[in-house]
Amino acid sequence: MSKSDSKSVGQDKLLSKHDLNQIWYRWGFTHLSSMSYEKIQGHSWAYSYIPFANKFYKNDIEKKRRLLQRHSMFYNTEPQTGQLINGIVASLEEQIAMGKDVSEEMPVNIKTTLMGPLAGIGDSIIQGIIVPILLSIGMSLAKGGSPLGPIFYIVAYGIIGPTISYIAFHSGYKLGVNAIDIIVGENSKRITDAFNILGVMVVGALAANTIVLKTIAKIPMGGKTESLENVLNGIFPGLLPLAMVLLGWWLVSSKQMTATKVILIMTVIVTIGCLIGLF
Amino acid sequence: MSKSDSKSVGQDKLLSKHDLNQIWYRWGFTHLSSMSYEKIQGHSWAYSYIPFANKFYKNDIEKKRRLLQRHSMFYNTEPQTGQLINGIVASLEEQIAMGKDVSEEMPVNIKTTLMGPLAGIGDSIIQGIIVPILLSIGMSLAKGGSPLGPIFYIVAYGIIGPTISYIAFHSGYKLGVNAIDIIVGENSKRITDAFNILGVMVVGALAANTIVLKTIAKIPMGGKTESLENVLNGIFPGLLPLAMVLLGWWLVSSKQMTATKVILIMTVIVTIGCLIGLF
Amino acid sequence: MSKSDSKSVGQDKLLSKHDLNQIWYRWGFTHLSSMSYEKIQGHSWAYSYIPFANKFYKNDIEKKRRLLQRHSMFYNTEPQTGQLINGIVASLEEQIAMGKDVSEEMPVNIKTTLMGPLAGIGDSIIQGIIVPILLSIGMSLAKGGSPLGPIFYIVAYGIIGPTISYIAFHSGYKLGVNAIDIIVGENSKRITDAFNILGVMVVGALAANTIVLKTIAKIPMGGKTESLENVLNGIFPGLLPLAMVLLGWWLVSSKQMTATKVILIMTVIVTIGCLIGLF
Amino acid sequence: MDTSLFFPALLTGIFCYLGAIETPWLFGMSGGFYIVGRPLVAGLLVGLAFGDIKSGILCGLAVQAVFIANLSTGGATNSEITYAAYGGIGLAMATTKNPAIAVTLAILIGQTFGLIFYNGRMALYSFWNARAEKAADQADTRGITLNHLVYPQITTFILRAVPVFLAIFYGKGLVNWLINSIPEIITHIIQVLGGVLPALGIALLMGIVIKNKTHLIFFMAGFVLLSFAKLSMIAIVFIAALVAYMYYFASSNKGTGNGESETKEATESAVNTDDEYEDDDLF
Amino acid sequence: MDTSLFFPALLTGIFCYLGAIETPWLFGMSGGFYIVGRPLVAGLLVGLAFGDIKSGILCGLAVQAVFIANLSTGGATNSEITYAAYGGIGLAMATTKNPAIAVTLAILIGQTFGLIFYNGRMALYSFWNARAEKAADQADTRGITLNHLVYPQITTFILRAVPVFLAIFYGKGLVNWLINSIPEIITHIIQVLGGVLPALGIALLMGIVIKNKTHLIFFMAGFVLLSFAKLSMIAIVFIAALVAYMYYFASSNKGTGNGESETKEATESAVNTDDEYEDDDLF
Amino acid sequence: MDTSLFFPALLTGIFCYLGAIETPWLFGMSGGFYIVGRPLVAGLLVGLAFGDIKSGILCGLAVQAVFIANLSTGGATNSEITYAAYGGIGLAMATTKNPAIAVTLAILIGQTFGLIFYNGRMALYSFWNARAEKAADQADTRGITLNHLVYPQITTFILRAVPVFLAIFYGKGLVNWLINSIPEIITHIIQVLGGVLPALGIALLMGIVIKNKTHLIFFMAGFVLLSFAKLSMIAIVFIAALVAYMYYFASSNKGTGNGESETKEATESAVNTDDEYEDDDLF
Ligand SMILES: OC[C@H]1O[C@H](O)[C@@H](O)[C@@H](O)[C@@H]1O
Ligand SMILES: OC[C@H]1O[C@H](O)[C@@H](O)[C@@H](O)[C@@H]1O
Ligand SMILES: OC[C@H]1O[C@H](O)[C@@H](O)[C@@H](O)[C@@H]1O
């Protein structure tokens, strides 16, 4: 039964603008404030629902207990884009509190279903696209020590981050369970795939832009010696950085190595390269 | 009944090469010679059909009257690419004059059906792609005052414009009503969409190429002041022109403003910008 | 009946690693060693199967004769990528020699069916993409007379060519008749089409990179004279080479001219152009 | 009054008529509005009239930049490019020959008098239209010719050649006074405005070609290829053609040729069986 | 001990706490980890603390380059960027103000102590989690607040602000000794490693976005557009958006709008008839 | 006759044999035609033979540019690249060591004698083919070996190594005479022709890869990316790979994976019902 259906029956809303914003910003501030590998963001849910619990279940300690309990489980997603889920769940908890025909497992199921996909797409958009691009602009503005660089970054991300969070939460609340169709439906699959393509291309550019590895070797060329780096640049600029990142990717994805192991391998390669006069 | 079918019955053709060319160039010369918002190109049809009327309906004043009347209605399309319609209608009027089974409403319907789509695609190809590109080449050749620039443009468009007109007319005549399928059919929708995509990209480039707006403000940067224009160019060359055109587009398409209002708004922005030392 | 099916019945393999490699390198070395327009690579098949014939049909002269005969027919494909066919046929001849239910026409049919498509895709990948690209890198390294250029090319193609040959042969053998589906199936059509697109773009770049035709004419421009080449470069760099290659393509594909005729026509154009002071 | 201005001014007036959108003589818009009507061409022609081709072209070049995205659709236009070109360049040639002055005058004329005259003329033409319609109703071919071609053209000639001639012949003093007395900030504003004006034409073009907000992606790509990658318009046309072809290709639901027929078959056989289904229903 | 270091060191320690991934005070990650936690911002803040903004920013710039592809997914991270930034920049500012030293120290700290402290803290938090869970089971909202917010934050503050403060306040001598006694080859290796480190973050990102090996084609295109065509990141984002849109467009099997319904109809009527088929079977 | 030319000339002749398309010894075409047969490699080898590597490579470089789009398909070729390379470079090395002379000679030899010898040899081989065929009919494996490998290779060796050796050893005088007496305009024409010749190979390649006239769009895009955007061939290969992948992706009518099966199902069920339809017909 869709949220709009059920709402047309009897009372329509329970949560005031203020209630909603409380749920939003409690999560927005504390999502990771007790992060362990065991629970990660789990308890932030319970914390977000404290005012809700006190307001709507103040006379029904059992319901209150169940509410806080079901929102103390392991949970993890990208916390800013992931506010979409918080919005959806808010609309469901509202239904439950109004006594509508929504089971108490529903919010839990939705959390576990959606947190994975949203973590993937959220991390790649925020950490893979937005942050590195803003940082590269900021870095170019900071050349020579100008405070414009960090200030640009602070202002830009300071607007973008909370805005994403706010819009995601309120869209989630407005759409309610319907949001699920949008998130896991056929068309959403296509949109996610397209964002992935965008992400892959940008990450490729990021690799070329950020990894620095130059060879200092010289090779004989028509009598004189010529810097190998120049020769490589004539053929394929950025070949060494490319080789490094492809190696890293292969170790991470095909060999399932941990980040630490990959760092060790890279350190060994760099060390040997430096010792034999390659880098 | 298709034109080829009907032609196989009895007499096959009525219009000589000369008759056809007369219809073509009478439109070609006078399409807008009496343009008002009321009729725009309407009367040019009647004018094009004067020789036809005199030749084939000289004894049937009523038919002649009806012919001239039905070609005196409001009509507007891109006049060069739009010759396609003139060609189709010529083939239909030929049928009618031969007494074939084609109703007199047919040409009128075809004109009203096709003039819209052809105006859209014709305007965007001619005014959106061909003319600006030829002009930008001409302008680069005219640097320093060389007559090569305007001469290049005169020759180039002088060939392209009439050629489009001629080919469009004769294709229309050859295809007859079959042309309609081609113009409004499924595949044509795809082709039009593709041309639109082409148009949108070229118009994007045109915006970057033609709009000029630079800031003369200076900003403090690491002790010294730095030109804001340089800083912006480092981040996003052409950001101000882009902002202007997006504003214009938003006003035109979302706010449904008239061109004059948009000019006023832009003048206000530019004036304020100049007064506060921004531009 | 698929190869894996038949193999599951009774004996599974006949050819040792050494037998297989013999078939592979005998073709690899001698594919064109007796090339005429009549047979091209035909006899290289018979030659490849001499050890096979001597080993498996040493007591059955008739079968041996039929084997060598059916592998003496006209045959032509790109010899390196085409080893795929040699691999498939090896798996079939193995079946036949083991007395499995595979008709002796099968290898012949497969050869005639597949040699065409593989020649097309093989030639365009090797002669259209790999070789010109390696050569252009080699040429840039050879500037000033450095042996690095030719050495790079020798090493690069010396690895790529035989590797393609080896992988193609062994994939063909492993897949057996199943390879046919992969080569002529629906998806393979899509892959081939995509490779063609890749080829067309690279060939376009190749044209711009390799054809050299400059005009030495001067044109008057704002009082002084200006080199026509500079003017053209301002409008469309490489316009003359483009015109030449499009002419060549039109002659070859639409006019079905032979290469020699095209060379004659180009020579005439160049001669006239030189005589009138254009080139 | 400078009598040596008489013929240049007259010629400029006539060119302004020949470049009008409604002029038939040069194969309609093809040779008129789209060729003679362009400021780049106007520069050459006015330069010839004034006997100083180079200055003419330099003025034309400057004015063309402002009006490169001039758009006329459905009879409406964002600037009256012909008055702007011939008025602006003509007056500049009659006074300082300074391209910046030509631009300033062209903008002033194009966006004010020009548009007023243009719309006035459009209104006047309704009168001839009504008469042409009546002529058609009476199968009076001569009446059609007169009211579609002859009278309207006389109207246009009077409305274009005459004022432009007068403005150039008598306007010299006024323009000189303007040049000297307009405060610098106003000139500066008009100059900046000249750079911004093409944005309107382009915005109108966007209105025509952008059918779907997401297509702004293609607009941005075109913008970026020019502004960041510094490609020329011509190069971008070819790249855009590739993108458009891919779009076309993807818009079909055919596979690789035979896919199309397959799907068609599927649809058809489905339809057949649908019919069958209905037939079955009958029994 | 240089007592003038007291306040700068203290402030740097506090910033290191405020930039931590688990700090709530600046709207969680948005203002904490993603803003204060970035070395570029750290440069400004530490520069302010030490009263030398320019040197601070130059150090921040250098350190940011190494950690630009820092990635934190599923709670795991490839480098402890906050310790690295504040430890490295802070110690450099306290000694030579040399960006290269800042980078060296940041890498050393980020990849060793940093990761150890990070994972240690993660483990400690399980303790608070268990108590928070119990509180929830008892509907004890105060317990939740204490164990989700208060105690963990005290833990973090102790684990971040204190060691960083101590390191800067007392570490000056050690760092000077390191700078003077580390052989040049080691410094060189660490510098080269700084250039290579972003490869790991990017490799991890690739692991997230590349769902299909053939999509390496898009990765290579992005790489090439930057390394060969020298386009900027922003330009590439727009081109990538075009490609992504085309991918989205092609991923549907709709034609040009009505195609979609056509295919659907085909499927549906096929399904209908399929039902019919089954019905037929019954009789 | 210059006897010091004997060994260089002999070696060049042998190389000309080893680079022939029909030479088996270097793993067939892989090491022969595609490596030793390339003028770039010929430059190095002839340079070694003449003891002047640098001049050899410079000649090879110049000749390679002319023949970079040399194409051999279906046994037919547009220029005899091996004769051209070894004849042209060899004779130039024996005389002026001037790359322009090498190019002129290579074109002359490649397009005349070269093609004649090539086609003559192809004709002669039919003779050995006939004998090889007979040998196969008689299961005479030795006969196959002799007529497929031994005799043809002797033929080729004679037709390649001998004339090239003789031309270089005895041709010096003729070439010097040619160089001095050919009018400059002819040299100029041949030079220009050298720039144009690759157009033929590329036209032939286009004939292979362009299946559909609209695909010229991709050709133009590739051209423009190099000529306007100044990208290198390698960069364009990657961009072309992206475009090709998008084409591949769009060519399927699958949606995002499950779409494919959907359409298949539609087709299948349609087919099923089609059968049903026929069954129905029977009753
Ligand atoms: O829009 C179609 C058509 O309308 C009017 O006739 C004029 O504005 C033309 O320039 C335009 O092509
Ligand atoms: O991966 C989802 C999410 O996991 C953890 O919460 C942190 O690593 C976040 O940075 C990340 O966004
Ligand atoms: O076209 C296939 C094949 O034909 C002949 O064997 C030769 O021209 C080869 O170079 C070519 O690859």
Coordinates of N, CA, C and O in Angstrom, one line a residue, chain D residues 24 81 111 156 163-164 168 191-194 224 257:
Chain D
P24 N 12.9 40.8 -52.3 CA 12.9 39.6 -53.1 C 14.1 39.5 -54.1 O 14.4 38.4 -54.5
I81 N 18.9 43.6 -37.7 CA 20.2 43.5 -38.1 C 20.6 44.4 -39.3 O 21.7 45.0 -39.4
Q111 N 18.5 48.1 -31.8 CA 17.6 47.8 -30.7 C 16.5 48.8 -30.5 O 15.6 48.6 -29.7
T156 N 8.5 49.2 -48.4 CA 9.8 48.9 -47.7 C 10.9 49.8 -48.2 O 11.7 50.3 -47.4
P163 N 15.1 56.7 -44.8 CA 15.7 57.1 -43.5 C 17.2 56.9 -43.3 O 17.9 57.7 -42.8
V164 N 17.6 55.8 -43.9 CA 19.1 55.5 -43.7 C 19.9 56.6 -44.5 O 20.9 57.1 -44.0
I168 N 22.4 59.3 -42.6 CA 23.8 59.4 -42.9 C 24.1 60.8 -43.5 O 25.1 61.4 -43.1
Q191 N 29.6 49.0 -25.0 CA 30.6 48.1 -25.6 C 30.4 46.7 -24.9 O 30.4 45.7 -25.5
V192 N 30.3 46.7 -23.6 CA 30.1 45.5 -22.8 C 28.9 44.8 -23.3 O 28.8 43.6 -23.6
L193 N 27.8 45.6 -23.5 CA 26.5 45.1 -23.9 C 26.7 44.4 -25.3 O 26.1 43.3 -25.6
G194 N 27.5 45.0 -26.2 CA 27.7 44.4 -27.5 C 28.3 43.0 -27.3 O 28.0 42.1 -28.1
V224 N 32.3 23.5 -23.8 CA 33.6 23.1 -23.2 C 34.6 22.7 -24.3 O 35.8 23.1 -24.1
G257 N 21.0 -4.5 -37.6 CA 20.5 -4.6 -39.0 C 19.4 -5.6 -39.0 O 18.2 -5.2 -39.2

